[in-house]
Coordinates of C-alpha atoms in Angstrom, one line a residue:
X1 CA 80.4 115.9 102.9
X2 CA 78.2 112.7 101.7
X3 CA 74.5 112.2 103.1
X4 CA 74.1 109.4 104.9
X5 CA 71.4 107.4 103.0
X6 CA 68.1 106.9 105.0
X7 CA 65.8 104.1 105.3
X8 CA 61.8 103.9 105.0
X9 CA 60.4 102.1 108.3
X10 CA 59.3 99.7 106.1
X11 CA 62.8 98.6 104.6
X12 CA 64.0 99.0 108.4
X13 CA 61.5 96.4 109.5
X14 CA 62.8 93.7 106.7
X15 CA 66.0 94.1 108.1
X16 CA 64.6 93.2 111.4
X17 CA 63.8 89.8 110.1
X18 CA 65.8 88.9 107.3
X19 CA 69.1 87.4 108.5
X20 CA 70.2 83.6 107.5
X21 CA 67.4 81.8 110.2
X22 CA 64.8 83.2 108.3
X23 CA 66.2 83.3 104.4
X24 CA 67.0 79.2 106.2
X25 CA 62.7 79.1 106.7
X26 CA 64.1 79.0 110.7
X27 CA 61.7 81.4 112.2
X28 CA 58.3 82.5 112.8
X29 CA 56.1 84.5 115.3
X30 CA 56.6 88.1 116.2
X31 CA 59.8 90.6 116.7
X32 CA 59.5 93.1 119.0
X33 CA 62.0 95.4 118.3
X34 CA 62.5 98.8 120.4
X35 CA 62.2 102.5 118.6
X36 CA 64.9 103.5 119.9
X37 CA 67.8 105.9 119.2
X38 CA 69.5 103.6 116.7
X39 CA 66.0 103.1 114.4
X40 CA 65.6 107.4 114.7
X41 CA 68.7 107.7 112.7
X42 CA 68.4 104.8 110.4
X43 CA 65.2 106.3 109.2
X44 CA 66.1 109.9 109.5
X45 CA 64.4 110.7 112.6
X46 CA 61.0 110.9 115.2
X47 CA 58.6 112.6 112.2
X48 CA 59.4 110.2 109.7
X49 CA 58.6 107.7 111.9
X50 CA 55.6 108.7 113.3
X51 CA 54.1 109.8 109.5
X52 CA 55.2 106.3 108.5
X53 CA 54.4 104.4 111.6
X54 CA 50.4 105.9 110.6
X55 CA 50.7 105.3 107.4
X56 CA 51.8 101.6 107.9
X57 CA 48.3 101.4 109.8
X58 CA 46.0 102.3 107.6
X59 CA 47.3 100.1 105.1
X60 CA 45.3 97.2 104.1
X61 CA 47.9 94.9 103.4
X62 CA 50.2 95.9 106.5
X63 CA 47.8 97.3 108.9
X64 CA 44.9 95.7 111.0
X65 CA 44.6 92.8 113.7
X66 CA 47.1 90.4 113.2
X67 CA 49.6 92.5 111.3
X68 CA 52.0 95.5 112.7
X69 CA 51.4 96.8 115.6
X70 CA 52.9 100.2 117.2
X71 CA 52.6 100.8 121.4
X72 CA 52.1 104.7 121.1
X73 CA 53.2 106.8 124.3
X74 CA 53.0 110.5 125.6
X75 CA 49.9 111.2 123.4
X76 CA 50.8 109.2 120.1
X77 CA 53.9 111.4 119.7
X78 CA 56.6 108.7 120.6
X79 CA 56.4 104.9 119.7
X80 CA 58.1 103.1 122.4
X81 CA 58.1 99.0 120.6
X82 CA 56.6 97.6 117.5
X83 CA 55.4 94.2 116.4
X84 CA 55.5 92.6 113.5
X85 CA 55.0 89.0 112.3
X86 CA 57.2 87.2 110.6
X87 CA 55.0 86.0 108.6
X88 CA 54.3 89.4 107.1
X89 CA 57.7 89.7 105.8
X90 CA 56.6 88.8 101.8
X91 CA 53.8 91.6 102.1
X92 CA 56.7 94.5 103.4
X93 CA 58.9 93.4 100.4
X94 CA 56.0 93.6 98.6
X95 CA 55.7 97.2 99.5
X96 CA 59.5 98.0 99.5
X97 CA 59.3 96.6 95.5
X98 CA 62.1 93.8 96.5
X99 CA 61.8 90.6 96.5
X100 CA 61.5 88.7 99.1
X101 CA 64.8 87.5 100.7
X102 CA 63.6 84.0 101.3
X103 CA 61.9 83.7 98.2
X104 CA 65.2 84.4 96.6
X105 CA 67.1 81.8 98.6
X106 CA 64.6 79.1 97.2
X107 CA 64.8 80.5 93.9
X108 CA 68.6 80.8 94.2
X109 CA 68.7 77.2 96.0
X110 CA 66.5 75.7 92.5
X111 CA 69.4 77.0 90.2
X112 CA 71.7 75.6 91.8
X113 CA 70.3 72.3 91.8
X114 CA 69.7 72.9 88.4
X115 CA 73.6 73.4 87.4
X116 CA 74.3 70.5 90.1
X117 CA 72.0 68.4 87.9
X118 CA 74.5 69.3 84.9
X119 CA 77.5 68.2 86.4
X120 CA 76.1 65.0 87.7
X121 CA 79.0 62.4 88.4
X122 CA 82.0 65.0 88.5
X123 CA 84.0 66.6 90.1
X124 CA 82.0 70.0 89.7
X125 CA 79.3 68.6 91.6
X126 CA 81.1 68.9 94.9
X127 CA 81.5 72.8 94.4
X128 CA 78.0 72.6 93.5
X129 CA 77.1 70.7 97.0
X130 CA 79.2 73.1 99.0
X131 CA 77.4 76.0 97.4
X132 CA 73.9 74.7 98.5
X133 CA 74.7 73.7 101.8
X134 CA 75.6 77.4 102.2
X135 CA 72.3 78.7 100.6
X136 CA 70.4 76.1 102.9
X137 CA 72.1 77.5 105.9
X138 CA 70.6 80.9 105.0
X139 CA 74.0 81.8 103.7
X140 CA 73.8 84.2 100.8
X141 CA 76.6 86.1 100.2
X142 CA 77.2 89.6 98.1
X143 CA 79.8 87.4 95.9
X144 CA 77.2 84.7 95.6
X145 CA 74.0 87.1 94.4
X146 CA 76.5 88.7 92.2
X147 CA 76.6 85.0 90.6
X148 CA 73.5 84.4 90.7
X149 CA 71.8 87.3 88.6
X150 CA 74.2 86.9 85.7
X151 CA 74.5 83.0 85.8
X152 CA 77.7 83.8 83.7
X153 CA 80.3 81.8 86.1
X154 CA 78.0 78.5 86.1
X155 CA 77.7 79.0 82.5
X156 CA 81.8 78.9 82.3
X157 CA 82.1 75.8 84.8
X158 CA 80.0 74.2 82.7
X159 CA 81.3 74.8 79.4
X160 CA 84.9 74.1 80.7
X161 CA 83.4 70.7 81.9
X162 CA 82.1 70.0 78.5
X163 CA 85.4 70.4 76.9
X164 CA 86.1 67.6 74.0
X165 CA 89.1 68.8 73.2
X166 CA 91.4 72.2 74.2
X167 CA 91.0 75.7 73.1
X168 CA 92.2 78.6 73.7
X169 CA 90.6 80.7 76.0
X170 CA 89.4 83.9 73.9
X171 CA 87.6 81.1 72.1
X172 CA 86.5 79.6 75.0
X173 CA 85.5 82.6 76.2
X174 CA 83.9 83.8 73.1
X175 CA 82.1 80.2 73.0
X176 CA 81.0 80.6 76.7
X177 CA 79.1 84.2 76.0
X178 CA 77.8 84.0 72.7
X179 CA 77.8 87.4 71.6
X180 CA 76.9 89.0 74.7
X181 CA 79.1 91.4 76.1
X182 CA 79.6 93.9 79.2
X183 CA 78.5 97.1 77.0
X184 CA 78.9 99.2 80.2
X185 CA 82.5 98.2 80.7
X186 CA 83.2 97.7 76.8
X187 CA 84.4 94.0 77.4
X188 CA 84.0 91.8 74.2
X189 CA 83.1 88.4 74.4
X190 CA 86.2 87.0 73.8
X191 CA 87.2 88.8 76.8
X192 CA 85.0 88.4 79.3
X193 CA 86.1 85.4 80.6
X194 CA 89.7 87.1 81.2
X195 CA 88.7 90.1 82.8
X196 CA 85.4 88.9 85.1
X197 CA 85.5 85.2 85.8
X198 CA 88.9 83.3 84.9
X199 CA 90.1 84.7 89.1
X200 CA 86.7 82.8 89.8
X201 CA 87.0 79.8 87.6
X202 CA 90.8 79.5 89.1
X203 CA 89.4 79.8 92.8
X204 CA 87.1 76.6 92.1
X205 CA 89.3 75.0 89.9
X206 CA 92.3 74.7 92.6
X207 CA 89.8 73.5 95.7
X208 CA 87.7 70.6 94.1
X209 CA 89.2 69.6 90.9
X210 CA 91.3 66.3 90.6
X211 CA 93.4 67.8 88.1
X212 CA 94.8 70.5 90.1
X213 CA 98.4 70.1 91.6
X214 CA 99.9 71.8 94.6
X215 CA 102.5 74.2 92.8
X216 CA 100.7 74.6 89.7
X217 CA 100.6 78.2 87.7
X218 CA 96.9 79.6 86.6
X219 CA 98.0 79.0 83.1
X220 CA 98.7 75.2 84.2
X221 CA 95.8 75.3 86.1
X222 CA 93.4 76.3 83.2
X223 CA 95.6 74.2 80.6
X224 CA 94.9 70.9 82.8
X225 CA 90.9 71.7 82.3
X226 CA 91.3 72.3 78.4
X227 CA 91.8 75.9 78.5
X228 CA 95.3 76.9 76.6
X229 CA 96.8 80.2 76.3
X230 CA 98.3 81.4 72.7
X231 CA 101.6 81.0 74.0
X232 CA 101.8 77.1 74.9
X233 CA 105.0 75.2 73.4
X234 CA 106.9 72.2 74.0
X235 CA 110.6 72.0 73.4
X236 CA 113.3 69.6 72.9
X237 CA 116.5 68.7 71.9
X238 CA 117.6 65.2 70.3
X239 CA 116.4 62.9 67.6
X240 CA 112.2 62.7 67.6
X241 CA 110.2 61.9 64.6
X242 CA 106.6 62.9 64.5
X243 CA 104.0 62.8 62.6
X244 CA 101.0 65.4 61.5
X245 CA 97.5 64.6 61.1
X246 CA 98.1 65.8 57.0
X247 CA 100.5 62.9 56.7
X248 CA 103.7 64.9 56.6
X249 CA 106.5 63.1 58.7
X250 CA 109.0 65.2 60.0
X251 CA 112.5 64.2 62.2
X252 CA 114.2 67.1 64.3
X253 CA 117.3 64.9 64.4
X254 CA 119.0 67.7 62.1
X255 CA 117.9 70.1 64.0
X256 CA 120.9 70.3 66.9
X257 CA 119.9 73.7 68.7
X258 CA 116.3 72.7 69.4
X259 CA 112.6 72.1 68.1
X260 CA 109.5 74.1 69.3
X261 CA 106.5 73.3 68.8
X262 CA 103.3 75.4 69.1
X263 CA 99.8 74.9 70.5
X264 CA 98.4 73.9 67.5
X265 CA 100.9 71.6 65.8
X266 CA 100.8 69.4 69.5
X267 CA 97.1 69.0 68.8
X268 CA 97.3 67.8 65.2
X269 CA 101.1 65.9 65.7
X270 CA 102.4 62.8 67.0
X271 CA 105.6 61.0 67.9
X272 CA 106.5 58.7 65.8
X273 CA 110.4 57.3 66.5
X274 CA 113.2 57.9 68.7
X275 CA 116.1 56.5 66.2
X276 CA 119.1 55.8 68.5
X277 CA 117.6 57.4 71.8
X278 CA 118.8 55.8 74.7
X279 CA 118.7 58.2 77.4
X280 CA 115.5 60.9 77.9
X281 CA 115.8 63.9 80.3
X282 CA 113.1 66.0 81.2
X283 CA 114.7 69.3 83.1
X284 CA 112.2 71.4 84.9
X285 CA 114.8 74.7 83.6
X286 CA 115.6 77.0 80.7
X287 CA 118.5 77.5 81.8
X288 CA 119.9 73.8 82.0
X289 CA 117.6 72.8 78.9
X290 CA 120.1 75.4 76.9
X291 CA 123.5 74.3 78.4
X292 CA 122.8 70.7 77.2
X293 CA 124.5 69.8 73.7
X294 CA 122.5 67.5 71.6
X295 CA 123.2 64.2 71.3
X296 CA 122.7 61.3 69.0
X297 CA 121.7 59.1 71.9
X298 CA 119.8 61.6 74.3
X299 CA 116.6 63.5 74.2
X300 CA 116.4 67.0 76.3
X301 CA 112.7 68.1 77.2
X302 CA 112.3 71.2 78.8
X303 CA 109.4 70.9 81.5
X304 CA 108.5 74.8 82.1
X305 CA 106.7 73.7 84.7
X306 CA 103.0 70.9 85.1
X307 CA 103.0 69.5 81.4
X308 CA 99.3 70.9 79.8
X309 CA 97.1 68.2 78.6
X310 CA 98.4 68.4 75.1
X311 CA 102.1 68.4 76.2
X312 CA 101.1 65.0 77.8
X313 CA 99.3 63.4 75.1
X314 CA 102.2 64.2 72.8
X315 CA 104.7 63.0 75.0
X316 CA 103.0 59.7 76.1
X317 CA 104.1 59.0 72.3
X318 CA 108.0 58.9 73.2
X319 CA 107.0 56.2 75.5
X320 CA 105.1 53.8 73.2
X321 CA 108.5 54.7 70.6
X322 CA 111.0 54.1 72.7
X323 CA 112.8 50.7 73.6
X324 CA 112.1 49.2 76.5
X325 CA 115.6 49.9 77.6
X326 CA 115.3 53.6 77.3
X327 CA 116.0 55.6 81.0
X328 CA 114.3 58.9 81.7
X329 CA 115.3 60.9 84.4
X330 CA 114.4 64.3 85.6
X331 CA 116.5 67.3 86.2
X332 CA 114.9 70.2 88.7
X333 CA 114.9 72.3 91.1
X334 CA 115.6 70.9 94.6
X335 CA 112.8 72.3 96.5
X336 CA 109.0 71.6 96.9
X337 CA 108.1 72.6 93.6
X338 CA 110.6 70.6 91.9
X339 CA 109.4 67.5 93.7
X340 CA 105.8 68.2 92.9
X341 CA 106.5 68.6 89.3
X342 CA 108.7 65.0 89.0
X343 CA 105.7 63.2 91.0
X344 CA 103.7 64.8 88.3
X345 CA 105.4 63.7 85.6
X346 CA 105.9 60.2 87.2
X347 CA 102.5 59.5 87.5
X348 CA 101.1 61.1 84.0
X349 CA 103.7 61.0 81.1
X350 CA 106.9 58.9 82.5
X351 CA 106.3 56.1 84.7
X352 CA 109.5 54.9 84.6
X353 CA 111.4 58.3 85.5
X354 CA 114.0 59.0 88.0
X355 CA 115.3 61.7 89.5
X356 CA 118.6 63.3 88.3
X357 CA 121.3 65.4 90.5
X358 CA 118.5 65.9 93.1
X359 CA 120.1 63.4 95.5
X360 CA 121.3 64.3 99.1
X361 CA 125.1 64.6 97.7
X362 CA 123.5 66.6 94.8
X363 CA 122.0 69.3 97.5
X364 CA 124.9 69.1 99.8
X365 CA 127.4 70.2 97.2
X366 CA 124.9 73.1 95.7
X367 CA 124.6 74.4 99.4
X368 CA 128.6 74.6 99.8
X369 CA 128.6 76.7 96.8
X370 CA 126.0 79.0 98.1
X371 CA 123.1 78.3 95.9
X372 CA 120.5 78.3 99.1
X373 CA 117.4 80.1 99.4
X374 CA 115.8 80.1 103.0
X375 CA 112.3 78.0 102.7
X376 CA 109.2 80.3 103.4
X377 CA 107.2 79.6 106.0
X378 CA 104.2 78.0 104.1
X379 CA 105.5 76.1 101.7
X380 CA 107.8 74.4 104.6
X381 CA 104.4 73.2 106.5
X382 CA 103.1 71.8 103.2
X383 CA 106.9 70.4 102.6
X384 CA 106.5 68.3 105.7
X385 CA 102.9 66.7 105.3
X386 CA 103.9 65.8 102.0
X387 CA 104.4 62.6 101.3
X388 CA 107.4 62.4 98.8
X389 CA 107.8 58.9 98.1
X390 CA 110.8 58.2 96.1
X391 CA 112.1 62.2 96.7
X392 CA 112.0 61.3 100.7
X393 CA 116.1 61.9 100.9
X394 CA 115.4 65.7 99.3
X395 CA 112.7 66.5 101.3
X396 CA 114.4 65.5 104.7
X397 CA 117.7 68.0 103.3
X398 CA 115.6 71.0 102.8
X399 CA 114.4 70.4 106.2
X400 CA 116.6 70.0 107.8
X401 CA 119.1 72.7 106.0
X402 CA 115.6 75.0 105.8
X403 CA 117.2 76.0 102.5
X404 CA 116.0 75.5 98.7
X405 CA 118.1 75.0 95.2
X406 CA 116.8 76.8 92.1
X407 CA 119.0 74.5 89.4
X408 CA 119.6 78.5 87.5
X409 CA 121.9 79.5 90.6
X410 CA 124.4 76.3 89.8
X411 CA 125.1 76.9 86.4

């Protein structure tokens, strides 16, 4: 059976006073708290208290007029109340070897301002502003001391928000701790990131970045900030010629069952002509992507989900090649994620894209062929206050239905 862990009377009387009015600088004076029942057991009962309770008065830095006081009863052998400034609260951390919990707060409060200071004019500083209207309050949470000792998560916001161009995150990671690992845990640097703060980074990321989109995935989320995973590619079928940074020119036009390209080639190609392409089609799944048979006129993209910042570079290309005639469209699922992802694409790769068998006679026919899945609860609220624009007709189907289309299920 485990021992309950007791406290000093000194460490018991910090407790008394710390709480977020005084970490906040709210309160002064004297608390009065009664030695009662409750404080016996905390400290591990009536002898410990009283040989502390004596002890605590003969000390020069607690003891003595103006400092603690004890109201001894029944022949100072019970205490019935003690006083104790508030005021005197840096001298009993002093003896209890902590610091001080307001001292930290101010301390905690400085670097913060500090980090807030490095993301000046972005987005980060909101998170940053949020974080010290908390510490101001008195707020200090477990979480956020956690934070604060190792400095680690700041050090990852701002590196991420430094970012020139995208990496992968080992070496982001890697970049971010210089070295330094967990030795208690065995976590390299490369992997610290992964394992301790990318949940962290995520949590931030999808409540005050710009870049974030309802819907997205944590490997979209990170890729939107610069921060790719090894196993990023872009696909396509059709007749696209691009162009890498070493001067080599290369056309997939031959290539009729597909083209992938990796991480690294996006960053170091470009596109560079559509010969014959007429018709473009970005469709949000593998499934359709395979079924379509190339074309000389048509180009296939397959959309695995929110383009990453290199997918989007790349493919802002096809629209300075193509003619001015050329019509996109896009191909996916018929429920709130598929709508998020076309506005997506609409507003940062394909301006001119429209939607493609996602049309009220579209979702009719895939619900007479069974091809419904019931709407959870959640993403039905967020379905409503979202304004769809263009998608309105959709939206007011799996309403009023209650049902959503995954394309896979119509093949």
């Amino acid at each position: 059976m485990a021992v309950e862990k007791t406290k000093t009377l000194i460490e018991w009387l910090i407790g008394q006073i710390d709480g977020k009015a005084y970490r906040a600088g709210l309160i002064s004076g004297v608390r009065h708290p009664q030695a009662d029942g409750k404080l016996l057991k905390e400290i591990g009962g009536r002898e410990r208290l009283l040989a502390q309770a004596k002890e605590i008065e003969k000390d020069a830095l607690l003891g003595g007029e103006g400092n603690i006081r004890f109201d001894w009863r029944d022949m100072n052998m019970d205490i019935q109340k003690i006083h104790c400034p508030v005021e005197l609260m840096p001298k009993l951390c002093q003896r209890a070897g902590i610091e001080d919990p307001r001292h930290r707060q101010l301390r905690y409060i400085q670097m913060l301002e500090e980090w807030k200071e490095k993301a000046a004019d972005s987005w980060l500083a909101g998170y940053y502003d949020e974080e010290l209207g908390k510490l101001k309050k008195g707020e200090c949470s477990q979480t956020m001391q956690n934070n604060m000792q190792d400095g680690r998560l700041y050090r990852c916001l701002d590196e991420l928000l430094r970012l020139e161009d995208p990496v992968e995150k080992p070496i982001f990671s890697a970049r971010v701790f210089r070295g330094a690992a967990d030795q208690k845990e065995g976590i390299t640097p490369a992997k610290l990131f992964r394992k301790k703060y990318e949940s962290k980074t995520l949590g931030i990321l999808k409540k005050y970045s710009p870049y974030y989109e309802e819907g997205m995935s944590d490997d979209e989320v990170l890729a939107a900030h610069g921060i790719l995973s090894y196993a990023q590619t872009l696909e396509w079928k059709g007749a696209l010629s691009y162009v890498l940074d070493t001067g080599a020119e290369i056309s997939s036009e031959k290539n009729v069952y597909g083209t992938m390209l990796n991480a690294r080639t996006l960053e170091h190609a470009a596109v560079r002509a559509l010969p014959g392409i007429r018709k473009i089609f970005v469709i949000e799944n593998k499934a359709n992507y395979e079924a379509m048979e190339f074309k000389g006129d048509e180009l296939y993209i397959f959309c695995h989900g929110f383009f990453s910042p290199k997918e989007i570079r790349f493919l802002k290309g096809i629209v300075n090649a193509a003619e001015e005639e050329t019509k996109y469209y896009h191909w996916g699922d018929m429920d709130y994620g598929g709508i998020r992802i076309f506005q997506f694409n609409k507003k940062n790769v394909f301006p001119k894209i429209t939607a493609y068998r996602m049309d009220r006679k579209s979702y009719e026919r895939a619900i007479s062929a069974g091809a419904g899945v019931p709407i959870e609860f959640e993403k039905r609220k967020k379905l409503e206050n979202m304004d769809a624009g263009e998608m309105e007709e959709l939206k007011f189907c799996i309403l009023k239905y209650g049902l959503e289309i995954e394309q896979e299920l119509l093949i």
